[in-house]
């Protein structure tokens, strides 16, 4: 038994019914502790409890002030007990309370007013030496005594706005049972709930009984700090590429059209470059070193290295435009341009990053999205290797993937990757892969070396894993959902 | 990429074989076209932009019949000699310089013909013709016109009756009032405009805008005159080839038209050599030259083995063949993507994570250790959210030139506003709400190639009833300590924070961030009802 329960039981051992407040006074415990102890005792059938509804009277601040200063009508009565006074003078003395004073003086017939003068009445005089009924009532209430026969006056007082408040309150009574008495007789042993330093150090714990807990009781939820679920997925994708020996590329979100499009053999009139698809940034950027620009330009205009090119006039101005990168493939182009084919090959790179497109937002479209990018620069690389790397990645992601022929301006053996959605029983497009065309590789690397390349979206994979039906939820930051979101449990 | 809806009956008729829906659904995607649906009457496919020759029942069936092995090899289209002539006047050539014409006679017309021609014309216009800019197609009932034709320039007061109207209109009126004039008028700058007119002064069209009413193709048309004009020679010629091949597949016979003495259409197959070893190296296969030739035939080509190379003849309407890799690409499609065995080569390279990511992850670990929740916001935002609500001056930010959505028309240069927004949207949940974000912010920078400078920031916002300066300062110090660094602070004025409760975070005397108690005005702006203390740091210096 808890020590509070023992105290309460002892306070009840004479067999009398006692109220919570009273028990609190006897045991010197807070009411909340007593209440809890009573309920625990009741559960063990050591006490009977009884709840009664009582009316409680509460005085307002105004009422307390009246007790100190006297009611306004009493103060008015005092002013006019010698001689009549003018209304103006009364107002000066009583201030704001004059209205209340006059109302009640008239109601109780204590004074009359005529032509601006206030004069005491006979009734008024009677009450000079004796209390008004409600004065007496208020006084009694303040002393905590309310005679039963004064109930009528009480109602009267309640009508007088904001002086008292009648509140119904439940009161809890407890009475010891026979079982309770016999437990007391047998002697009780104190139970403790919380083990503390003192008990541990002094060895006092040896004589203690630990209160039994309800192990099924609610413990309350706590939430750990957590990385955002998108970041968790990104980290896993990163880990896969790292394990396969890929180096990470990073780069700017803002790119010149040169790196985003031209270096990738995307003709300057290609629809993807139009304003309705690509975010342009105000202003113009700068082109990289001249020889490189010249090589890219020639490839667009007249081809070379076996290619016919696009046959149009290439504009440096168009290439200087600044865009929010539309794919991370621009990072691959930049990386290729930086490689020394004599020293750096074979080379494998990856990137995971945010890309942008000028879209209106809905459940399946967003103006920002995440892509993962990869390139393998290897003289011996071929199409079967491309499929190998990708299949390996999807296997690690526990996804079933397939590859359909597709078209992109900067690759051949272009393929659209699709993953199988088991719930929807359909294939979902993830994005493209292929081998960079010689028109891309030769100007950047100087030689037609196979460059396997891929750049599918990551968001669809995450939507699938987290059972999200709307892309916008990735960016919603609903704190409760983040708190409860499951961790990325792969890897 | 254009979606087209094809008449399934027609496609099957052209194939000359009944193919089950199941087989269509299986095979069509493997040809390099994205199948949307096969229904009782229709095939709905997405044609990739490299294959404009497949944008019609005829063109699609042509490619599919080769791929399915029904009719493989190169299609030869004979062009008959004729006396048809077009005269190009210099003034008109100045406006739209490239012109190619042809005549096709005796096409088998049915209910679907006109609809099909219109669909093909429209799809070609929107794709490879770049909305009629690079090239535009005109089709006419041959029997309503009299050769020779003249391509000439006229003034805006010139009149004719455009398609779809009962009365004559001036060129000016057409450009201002006719729906096609409004849509494509921008392609003609004026003051002169090109027209096609025949020897009897019958106007054929105002390219690239509209045909005349009198010469239009109808359900009864059997003989067709085709004109293509444009700004890009290759596109003009290839577009003509695609249209002519389709009409020929409808049973027509092709006749040449001499355009200023040059004979069109140029339908002779083109040739290219493919190195067999090079093809095998790229494919990762060991195919013989004749095996490759067979596969190329399935893609509508004709190939002959000549020593180490294949001599390939390919159709003149295949606009996408720029390089031998495109033919090798066709070999891969015919071979079947499903038939390639994937392989991971044993090439040793060392994986390496970017330092930026390592740093971001380590710092995120520290924040997670403090039980903070990571948030993830867009990089794009607007001036109101990023600056005004933060009580900060709108400065040092980059603006987009063409954002469709005005709520997302600038790039963020601070992470804190995003976190404040998160707090304002999550008021109904339990507190404390202690959140963080690690991400990129962008500032203008004239000195760099892309005129921008990016920083990797950490922002933390603590929101609960006791969130104060010292609690956020403790976080800043702890993050730095975990990175083996010690920060200094100096009082700072930032209107987003309460004056006197805001400090700059210094590392080796250089400012790397700011922290403090968020100003109640800012809390009001975001409708947040509890105090917030927050920090934002550039984390790269912590890793240096």
mmCIF file of N, CA, C and O in Angstrom, chain A residues 225-228 231 238 245-246 248 251-254 269 275-276 278 280-282 286 305 308 311 346 348 358 368 370 382-385 405 407 412-414 429 437 448 477-479 483, chain B residues 30 34 50 130 134 232 234 281-282 284 314 321-323 326 329 337 341 343 347 349 351-354 357 372 374 376-377 379-380 401-402 404 426 429-430 432 438 440 449-451 454:
data_model
loop_
_atom_site.group_PDB
_atom_site.id
_atom_site.type_symbol
_atom_site.label_atom_id
_atom_site.label_comp_id
_atom_site.label_asym_id
_atom_site.label_seq_id
_atom_site.Cartn_x
_atom_site.Cartn_y
_atom_site.Cartn_z
ATOM 1 N N UNK A 225 14.181 12.837 -32.591
ATOM 2 C CA UNK A 225 14.572 13.686 -33.698
ATOM 3 C C UNK A 225 14.791 12.777 -34.887
ATOM 4 O O UNK A 225 15.062 11.593 -34.738
ATOM 5 N N UNK A 226 14.619 13.336 -36.096
ATOM 6 C CA UNK A 226 14.649 12.464 -37.259
ATOM 7 C C UNK A 226 15.083 13.239 -38.481
ATOM 8 O O UNK A 226 14.775 14.426 -38.602
ATOM 9 N N UNK A 227 15.791 12.573 -39.350
ATOM 10 C CA UNK A 227 16.066 13.178 -40.643
ATOM 11 C C UNK A 227 14.807 13.078 -41.481
ATOM 12 O O UNK A 227 14.011 12.153 -41.328
ATOM 13 N N UNK A 228 14.624 14.041 -42.374
ATOM 14 C CA UNK A 228 13.451 14.020 -43.246
ATOM 15 C C UNK A 228 13.481 12.755 -44.098
ATOM 16 O O UNK A 228 14.538 12.329 -44.535
ATOM 17 N N UNK A 231 15.467 12.777 -47.240
ATOM 18 C CA UNK A 231 16.924 12.703 -47.014
ATOM 19 C C UNK A 231 17.365 11.271 -46.713
ATOM 20 O O UNK A 231 18.429 10.840 -47.130
ATOM 21 N N UNK A 238 22.579 7.164 -52.222
ATOM 22 C CA UNK A 238 23.992 7.563 -52.210
ATOM 23 C C UNK A 238 24.875 6.378 -51.825
ATOM 24 O O UNK A 238 25.891 6.107 -52.441
ATOM 25 N N UNK A 245 31.370 1.979 -56.196
ATOM 26 C CA UNK A 245 32.606 2.643 -56.606
ATOM 27 C C UNK A 245 32.414 3.934 -57.381
ATOM 28 O O UNK A 245 33.270 4.323 -58.159
ATOM 29 N N UNK A 246 31.286 4.603 -57.155
ATOM 30 C CA UNK A 246 31.039 5.868 -57.853
ATOM 31 C C UNK A 246 31.459 7.044 -56.981
ATOM 32 O O UNK A 246 31.309 7.017 -55.758
ATOM 33 N N UNK A 248 30.984 11.087 -56.015
ATOM 34 C CA UNK A 248 29.843 12.002 -56.045
ATOM 35 C C UNK A 248 30.181 13.331 -56.717
ATOM 36 O O UNK A 248 31.228 13.924 -56.454
ATOM 37 N N UNK A 251 27.118 20.393 -57.809
ATOM 38 C CA UNK A 251 27.266 21.585 -58.634
ATOM 39 C C UNK A 251 26.085 22.503 -58.450
ATOM 40 O O UNK A 251 25.160 22.191 -57.698
ATOM 41 N N UNK A 252 26.146 23.616 -59.157
ATOM 42 C CA UNK A 252 25.162 24.685 -58.940
ATOM 43 C C UNK A 252 23.768 24.319 -59.429
ATOM 44 O O UNK A 252 23.607 23.573 -60.387
ATOM 45 N N UNK A 253 22.810 24.908 -58.740
ATOM 46 C CA UNK A 253 21.410 24.766 -59.155
ATOM 47 C C UNK A 253 21.148 25.628 -60.384
ATOM 48 O O UNK A 253 20.291 25.312 -61.200
ATOM 49 N N UNK A 254 21.888 26.738 -60.475
ATOM 50 C CA UNK A 254 21.754 27.613 -61.643
ATOM 51 C C UNK A 254 22.891 27.282 -62.608
ATOM 52 O O UNK A 254 24.051 27.230 -62.208
ATOM 53 N N UNK A 269 16.743 25.094 -80.789
ATOM 54 C CA UNK A 269 15.290 25.274 -80.971
ATOM 55 C C UNK A 269 14.511 24.074 -80.425
ATOM 56 O O UNK A 269 13.340 23.906 -80.711
ATOM 57 N N UNK A 275 10.379 28.568 -72.909
ATOM 58 C CA UNK A 275 10.047 29.229 -71.640
ATOM 59 C C UNK A 275 8.999 28.469 -70.838
ATOM 60 O O UNK A 275 8.981 28.511 -69.620
ATOM 61 N N UNK A 276 8.104 27.765 -71.527
ATOM 62 C CA UNK A 276 7.044 27.118 -70.753
ATOM 63 C C UNK A 276 7.509 25.854 -70.054
ATOM 64 O O UNK A 276 6.804 25.317 -69.218
ATOM 65 N N UNK A 278 11.153 25.430 -69.090
ATOM 66 C CA UNK A 278 12.376 25.651 -68.337
ATOM 67 C C UNK A 278 12.314 26.987 -67.608
ATOM 68 O O UNK A 278 11.859 27.974 -68.161
ATOM 69 N N UNK A 280 13.969 30.168 -66.552
ATOM 70 C CA UNK A 280 15.136 30.994 -66.859
ATOM 71 C C UNK A 280 15.340 31.993 -65.726
ATOM 72 O O UNK A 280 14.390 32.442 -65.102
ATOM 73 N N UNK A 281 16.626 32.305 -65.496
ATOM 74 C CA UNK A 281 16.976 33.272 -64.462
ATOM 75 C C UNK A 281 17.326 34.561 -65.177
ATOM 76 O O UNK A 281 17.909 34.524 -66.269
ATOM 77 N N UNK A 282 16.955 35.690 -64.582
ATOM 78 C CA UNK A 282 17.270 36.964 -65.224
ATOM 79 C C UNK A 282 18.782 37.122 -65.379
ATOM 80 O O UNK A 282 19.538 36.713 -64.515
ATOM 81 N N UNK A 286 28.329 33.289 -68.258
ATOM 82 C CA UNK A 286 29.518 33.278 -69.115
ATOM 83 C C UNK A 286 29.797 31.859 -69.588
ATOM 84 O O UNK A 286 29.502 30.892 -68.904
ATOM 85 N N UNK A 305 33.091 13.911 -86.731
ATOM 86 C CA UNK A 305 33.298 12.611 -86.110
ATOM 87 C C UNK A 305 32.180 11.646 -86.493
ATOM 88 O O UNK A 305 31.641 10.910 -85.666
ATOM 89 N N UNK A 308 26.205 14.129 -88.704
ATOM 90 C CA UNK A 308 25.762 15.197 -89.604
ATOM 91 C C UNK A 308 25.486 16.508 -88.862
ATOM 92 O O UNK A 308 25.295 17.537 -89.493
ATOM 93 N N UNK A 311 22.757 21.158 -88.267
ATOM 94 C CA UNK A 311 22.595 22.033 -89.422
ATOM 95 C C UNK A 311 21.839 23.323 -89.169
ATOM 96 O O UNK A 311 20.788 23.567 -89.756
ATOM 97 N N UNK A 346 39.359 4.226 -66.082
ATOM 98 C CA UNK A 346 37.904 4.392 -66.108
ATOM 99 C C UNK A 346 37.403 5.229 -64.926
ATOM 100 O O UNK A 346 38.049 5.261 -63.879
ATOM 101 N N UNK A 348 33.802 6.561 -62.690
ATOM 102 C CA UNK A 348 32.370 6.410 -62.426
ATOM 103 C C UNK A 348 31.919 7.532 -61.489
ATOM 104 O O UNK A 348 32.553 7.762 -60.458
ATOM 105 N N UNK A 358 9.464 24.335 -65.185
ATOM 106 C CA UNK A 358 8.410 25.344 -65.065
ATOM 107 C C UNK A 358 7.047 24.688 -65.209
ATOM 108 O O UNK A 358 6.404 24.776 -66.233
ATOM 109 N N UNK A 368 9.885 21.371 -58.507
ATOM 110 C CA UNK A 368 11.180 20.888 -58.031
ATOM 111 C C UNK A 368 11.079 19.376 -57.889
ATOM 112 O O UNK A 368 10.049 18.865 -57.454
ATOM 113 N N UNK A 370 13.656 15.523 -57.471
ATOM 114 C CA UNK A 370 14.975 14.961 -57.196
ATOM 115 C C UNK A 370 15.342 13.933 -58.243
ATOM 116 O O UNK A 370 14.532 13.101 -58.625
ATOM 117 N N UNK A 382 29.651 -0.951 -72.483
ATOM 118 C CA UNK A 382 28.652 -1.178 -73.533
ATOM 119 C C UNK A 382 27.248 -1.190 -72.932
ATOM 120 O O UNK A 382 27.065 -0.991 -71.733
ATOM 121 N N UNK A 383 26.290 -1.426 -73.832
ATOM 122 C CA UNK A 383 24.880 -1.356 -73.442
ATOM 123 C C UNK A 383 24.528 -2.363 -72.343
ATOM 124 O O UNK A 383 23.744 -2.072 -71.441
ATOM 125 N N UNK A 384 25.155 -3.555 -72.407
ATOM 126 C CA UNK A 384 24.848 -4.556 -71.384
ATOM 127 C C UNK A 384 25.336 -4.102 -70.005
ATOM 128 O O UNK A 384 24.729 -4.417 -68.987
ATOM 129 N N UNK A 385 26.431 -3.356 -69.989
ATOM 130 C CA UNK A 385 26.912 -2.812 -68.712
ATOM 131 C C UNK A 385 25.918 -1.786 -68.160
ATOM 132 O O UNK A 385 25.658 -1.741 -66.960
ATOM 133 N N UNK A 405 12.763 0.901 -75.058
ATOM 134 C CA UNK A 405 13.454 1.861 -75.910
ATOM 135 C C UNK A 405 12.785 3.243 -75.793
ATOM 136 O O UNK A 405 11.574 3.327 -75.628
ATOM 137 N N UNK A 407 13.715 7.834 -76.463
ATOM 138 C CA UNK A 407 14.562 8.770 -77.202
ATOM 139 C C UNK A 407 14.919 9.968 -76.337
ATOM 140 O O UNK A 407 14.058 10.549 -75.675
ATOM 141 N N UNK A 412 22.211 7.472 -77.227
ATOM 142 C CA UNK A 412 21.675 6.397 -78.056
ATOM 143 C C UNK A 412 21.513 5.199 -77.129
ATOM 144 O O UNK A 412 21.922 5.256 -75.964
ATOM 145 N N UNK A 413 20.940 4.120 -77.646
ATOM 146 C CA UNK A 413 20.484 3.033 -76.775
ATOM 147 C C UNK A 413 19.654 3.642 -75.628
ATOM 148 O O UNK A 413 19.732 3.219 -74.480
ATOM 149 N N UNK A 414 18.913 4.648 -75.993
ATOM 150 C CA UNK A 414 18.127 5.363 -74.969
ATOM 151 C C UNK A 414 17.059 4.440 -74.417
ATOM 152 O O UNK A 414 16.414 3.716 -75.176
ATOM 153 N N UNK A 429 6.914 4.953 -64.917
ATOM 154 C CA UNK A 429 8.107 5.517 -65.559
ATOM 155 C C UNK A 429 8.958 6.271 -64.549
ATOM 156 O O UNK A 429 8.456 7.060 -63.755
ATOM 157 N N UNK A 437 25.773 10.227 -76.808
ATOM 158 C CA UNK A 437 26.082 10.237 -78.245
ATOM 159 C C UNK A 437 27.503 10.755 -78.468
ATOM 160 O O UNK A 437 28.004 11.564 -77.680
ATOM 161 N N UNK A 448 35.773 9.635 -78.779
ATOM 162 C CA UNK A 448 34.484 8.959 -78.634
ATOM 163 C C UNK A 448 34.634 7.738 -77.738
ATOM 164 O O UNK A 448 34.780 6.611 -78.210
ATOM 165 N N UNK A 477 5.943 19.033 -44.895
ATOM 166 C CA UNK A 477 6.439 19.259 -43.545
ATOM 167 C C UNK A 477 5.324 19.259 -42.505
ATOM 168 O O UNK A 477 5.231 20.169 -41.673
ATOM 169 N N UNK A 478 4.448 18.293 -42.579
ATOM 170 C CA UNK A 478 3.434 18.118 -41.558
ATOM 171 C C UNK A 478 4.142 17.466 -40.351
ATOM 172 O O UNK A 478 4.574 16.318 -40.417
ATOM 173 N N UNK A 479 4.270 18.245 -39.274
ATOM 174 C CA UNK A 479 5.121 17.808 -38.168
ATOM 175 C C UNK A 479 4.666 16.470 -37.586
ATOM 176 O O UNK A 479 5.480 15.599 -37.284
ATOM 177 N N UNK A 483 6.857 13.178 -37.458
ATOM 178 C CA UNK A 483 7.144 12.490 -36.200
ATOM 179 C C UNK A 483 6.824 11.013 -36.308
ATOM 180 O O UNK A 483 7.518 10.163 -35.774
ATOM 181 N N UNK B 30 8.227 -1.988 -77.387
ATOM 182 C CA UNK B 30 9.593 -2.435 -77.642
ATOM 183 C C UNK B 30 10.150 -1.894 -78.953
ATOM 184 O O UNK B 30 11.319 -2.020 -79.262
ATOM 185 N N UNK B 34 5.814 4.787 -76.999
ATOM 186 C CA UNK B 34 5.207 4.557 -75.701
ATOM 187 C C UNK B 34 3.718 4.339 -75.878
ATOM 188 O O UNK B 34 2.991 5.239 -76.272
ATOM 189 N N UNK B 50 12.054 11.722 -82.331
ATOM 190 C CA UNK B 50 12.990 11.333 -83.382
ATOM 191 C C UNK B 50 12.305 10.587 -84.531
ATOM 192 O O UNK B 50 12.913 10.340 -85.553
ATOM 193 N N UNK B 130 8.365 22.652 -85.465
ATOM 194 C CA UNK B 130 8.461 23.667 -84.417
ATOM 195 C C UNK B 130 7.358 24.715 -84.572
ATOM 196 O O UNK B 130 7.624 25.900 -84.770
ATOM 197 N N UNK B 134 9.955 26.204 -88.512
ATOM 198 C CA UNK B 134 10.986 25.618 -89.368
ATOM 199 C C UNK B 134 10.414 25.136 -90.692
ATOM 200 O O UNK B 134 11.091 25.179 -91.710
ATOM 201 N N UNK B 232 14.279 26.134 -92.515
ATOM 202 C CA UNK B 232 15.363 25.189 -92.323
ATOM 203 C C UNK B 232 15.274 24.137 -93.427
ATOM 204 O O UNK B 232 14.319 23.366 -93.500
ATOM 205 N N UNK B 234 16.795 21.346 -94.416
ATOM 206 C CA UNK B 234 16.708 19.921 -94.138
ATOM 207 C C UNK B 234 15.319 19.528 -93.628
ATOM 208 O O UNK B 234 14.744 18.528 -94.040
ATOM 209 N N UNK B 281 30.988 -3.627 -80.225
ATOM 210 C CA UNK B 281 31.612 -3.069 -79.020
ATOM 211 C C UNK B 281 30.588 -2.230 -78.236
ATOM 212 O O UNK B 281 30.496 -2.324 -77.015
ATOM 213 N N UNK B 282 29.807 -1.441 -78.941
ATOM 214 C CA UNK B 282 28.821 -0.593 -78.257
ATOM 215 C C UNK B 282 27.667 -1.415 -77.693
ATOM 216 O O UNK B 282 27.145 -1.134 -76.630
ATOM 217 N N UNK B 284 27.795 -4.625 -76.922
ATOM 218 C CA UNK B 284 28.209 -5.681 -76.001
ATOM 219 C C UNK B 284 27.788 -7.042 -76.532
ATOM 220 O O UNK B 284 27.510 -7.957 -75.773
ATOM 221 N N UNK B 314 19.168 3.700 -95.909
ATOM 222 C CA UNK B 314 18.046 3.977 -95.009
ATOM 223 C C UNK B 314 17.109 4.977 -95.659
ATOM 224 O O UNK B 314 17.517 5.764 -96.510
ATOM 225 N N UNK B 321 18.494 9.828 -88.344
ATOM 226 C CA UNK B 321 19.781 9.148 -88.531
ATOM 227 C C UNK B 321 20.860 10.205 -88.776
ATOM 228 O O UNK B 321 21.012 10.727 -89.884
ATOM 229 N N UNK B 322 21.590 10.533 -87.718
ATOM 230 C CA UNK B 322 22.632 11.555 -87.815
ATOM 231 C C UNK B 322 24.014 10.935 -87.863
ATOM 232 O O UNK B 322 24.963 11.545 -88.349
ATOM 233 N N UNK B 323 24.129 9.735 -87.304
ATOM 234 C CA UNK B 323 25.433 9.158 -87.029
ATOM 235 C C UNK B 323 25.259 7.640 -87.071
ATOM 236 O O UNK B 323 24.153 7.142 -86.783
ATOM 237 N N UNK B 326 23.048 5.812 -84.649
ATOM 238 C CA UNK B 326 21.588 5.747 -84.769
ATOM 239 C C UNK B 326 21.152 4.449 -85.443
ATOM 240 O O UNK B 326 20.100 3.903 -85.121
ATOM 241 N N UNK B 329 21.696 1.850 -82.927
ATOM 242 C CA UNK B 329 20.544 1.963 -82.032
ATOM 243 C C UNK B 329 19.359 1.153 -82.580
ATOM 244 O O UNK B 329 18.679 0.441 -81.839
ATOM 245 N N UNK B 337 15.345 -5.144 -76.406
ATOM 246 C CA UNK B 337 15.991 -4.779 -75.140
ATOM 247 C C UNK B 337 15.922 -5.920 -74.123
ATOM 248 O O UNK B 337 16.811 -6.098 -73.305
ATOM 249 N N UNK B 341 21.605 -9.465 -72.110
ATOM 250 C CA UNK B 341 21.909 -9.945 -70.760
ATOM 251 C C UNK B 341 22.734 -8.885 -70.065
ATOM 252 O O UNK B 341 23.816 -8.530 -70.535
ATOM 253 N N UNK B 343 25.248 -7.041 -67.525
ATOM 254 C CA UNK B 343 26.532 -7.476 -66.998
ATOM 255 C C UNK B 343 27.139 -6.318 -66.208
ATOM 256 O O UNK B 343 27.064 -5.166 -66.632
ATOM 257 N N UNK B 347 35.339 -3.540 -63.056
ATOM 258 C CA UNK B 347 36.225 -2.387 -63.206
ATOM 259 C C UNK B 347 36.400 -1.757 -61.839
ATOM 260 O O UNK B 347 35.416 -1.372 -61.212
ATOM 261 N N UNK B 349 36.987 0.984 -59.283
ATOM 262 C CA UNK B 349 37.053 2.421 -59.022
ATOM 263 C C UNK B 349 36.673 2.600 -57.560
ATOM 264 O O UNK B 349 35.969 1.771 -56.993
ATOM 265 N N UNK B 351 34.751 4.500 -54.576
ATOM 266 C CA UNK B 351 33.650 5.408 -54.317
ATOM 267 C C UNK B 351 34.108 6.574 -53.462
ATOM 268 O O UNK B 351 35.031 6.439 -52.661
ATOM 269 N N UNK B 352 33.495 7.729 -53.667
ATOM 270 C CA UNK B 352 33.881 8.890 -52.870
ATOM 271 C C UNK B 352 32.693 9.825 -52.736
ATOM 272 O O UNK B 352 32.131 10.281 -53.731
ATOM 273 N N UNK B 353 32.332 10.107 -51.500
ATOM 274 C CA UNK B 353 31.194 10.975 -51.259
ATOM 275 C C UNK B 353 31.650 12.427 -51.281
ATOM 276 O O UNK B 353 32.782 12.723 -50.888
ATOM 277 N N UNK B 354 30.778 13.334 -51.720
ATOM 278 C CA UNK B 354 31.188 14.742 -51.741
ATOM 279 C C UNK B 354 31.307 15.246 -50.298
ATOM 280 O O UNK B 354 30.519 14.860 -49.422
ATOM 281 N N UNK B 357 28.249 16.789 -48.700
ATOM 282 C CA UNK B 357 27.238 15.857 -48.205
ATOM 283 C C UNK B 357 27.653 15.244 -46.869
ATOM 284 O O UNK B 357 26.819 15.017 -45.996
ATOM 285 N N UNK B 372 15.721 17.222 -32.740
ATOM 286 C CA UNK B 372 15.092 18.138 -33.694
ATOM 287 C C UNK B 372 14.599 17.328 -34.885
ATOM 288 O O UNK B 372 15.175 16.299 -35.238
ATOM 289 N N UNK B 374 13.867 17.136 -38.884
ATOM 290 C CA UNK B 374 14.349 17.787 -40.114
ATOM 291 C C UNK B 374 13.193 18.110 -41.052
ATOM 292 O O UNK B 374 12.310 17.290 -41.269
ATOM 293 N N UNK B 376 12.014 19.931 -44.974
ATOM 294 C CA UNK B 376 12.482 19.845 -46.349
ATOM 295 C C UNK B 376 11.610 20.778 -47.173
ATOM 296 O O UNK B 376 10.426 20.513 -47.362
ATOM 297 N N UNK B 377 12.188 21.879 -47.591
ATOM 298 C CA UNK B 377 11.394 22.900 -48.285
ATOM 299 C C UNK B 377 11.860 23.100 -49.719
ATOM 300 O O UNK B 377 12.939 22.687 -50.105
ATOM 301 N N UNK B 379 13.270 25.263 -52.907
ATOM 302 C CA UNK B 379 14.258 26.331 -53.066
ATOM 303 C C UNK B 379 13.587 27.597 -53.588
ATOM 304 O O UNK B 379 14.091 28.681 -53.419
ATOM 305 N N UNK B 380 12.471 27.401 -54.272
ATOM 306 C CA UNK B 380 11.792 28.551 -54.853
ATOM 307 C C UNK B 380 10.758 29.086 -53.868
ATOM 308 O O UNK B 380 10.097 28.329 -53.173
ATOM 309 N N UNK B 401 12.905 34.521 -64.478
ATOM 310 C CA UNK B 401 12.413 35.405 -65.523
ATOM 311 C C UNK B 401 11.017 35.015 -65.991
ATOM 312 O O UNK B 401 10.288 35.842 -66.524
ATOM 313 N N UNK B 402 10.623 33.773 -65.785
ATOM 314 C CA UNK B 402 9.398 33.293 -66.437
ATOM 315 C C UNK B 402 8.588 32.320 -65.589
ATOM 316 O O UNK B 402 8.007 31.378 -66.118
ATOM 317 N N UNK B 404 5.744 30.434 -63.875
ATOM 318 C CA UNK B 404 4.301 30.371 -64.099
ATOM 319 C C UNK B 404 3.537 30.711 -62.832
ATOM 320 O O UNK B 404 2.461 31.257 -62.870
ATOM 321 N N UNK B 426 1.771 24.256 -38.525
ATOM 322 C CA UNK B 426 1.657 23.082 -37.654
ATOM 323 C C UNK B 426 1.228 23.426 -36.236
ATOM 324 O O UNK B 426 1.540 22.712 -35.289
ATOM 325 N N UNK B 429 -0.431 21.003 -33.594
ATOM 326 C CA UNK B 429 0.254 19.840 -33.039
ATOM 327 C C UNK B 429 0.987 20.191 -31.748
ATOM 328 O O UNK B 429 1.256 21.350 -31.463
ATOM 329 N N UNK B 430 1.310 19.132 -31.030
ATOM 330 C CA UNK B 430 1.994 19.206 -29.746
ATOM 331 C C UNK B 430 3.311 20.004 -29.800
ATOM 332 O O UNK B 430 4.060 19.893 -30.771
ATOM 333 N N UNK B 432 6.969 20.898 -27.495
ATOM 334 C CA UNK B 432 7.780 21.790 -28.325
ATOM 335 C C UNK B 432 7.879 21.312 -29.771
ATOM 336 O O UNK B 432 7.822 20.110 -30.042
ATOM 337 N N UNK B 438 18.732 21.609 -43.517
ATOM 338 C CA UNK B 438 20.047 21.854 -44.100
ATOM 339 C C UNK B 438 19.825 21.930 -45.594
ATOM 340 O O UNK B 438 19.215 21.028 -46.176
ATOM 341 N N UNK B 440 20.568 24.384 -49.553
ATOM 342 C CA UNK B 440 21.302 25.413 -50.276
ATOM 343 C C UNK B 440 20.511 26.707 -50.360
ATOM 344 O O UNK B 440 19.294 26.689 -50.522
ATOM 345 N N UNK B 449 30.679 32.237 -63.137
ATOM 346 C CA UNK B 449 30.200 31.929 -64.487
ATOM 347 C C UNK B 449 28.672 31.953 -64.584
ATOM 348 O O UNK B 449 28.116 32.413 -65.561
ATOM 349 N N UNK B 450 28.031 31.460 -63.524
ATOM 350 C CA UNK B 450 26.566 31.418 -63.556
ATOM 351 C C UNK B 450 25.924 32.569 -62.784
ATOM 352 O O UNK B 450 24.732 32.548 -62.500
ATOM 353 N N UNK B 451 26.741 33.551 -62.443
ATOM 354 C CA UNK B 451 26.276 34.784 -61.770
ATOM 355 C C UNK B 451 25.595 34.499 -60.427
ATOM 356 O O UNK B 451 24.709 35.232 -59.989
ATOM 357 N N UNK B 454 26.408 29.855 -54.194
ATOM 358 C CA UNK B 454 25.556 29.044 -53.335
ATOM 359 C C UNK B 454 26.248 28.778 -52.006
ATOM 360 O O UNK B 454 27.460 28.592 -51.962
#
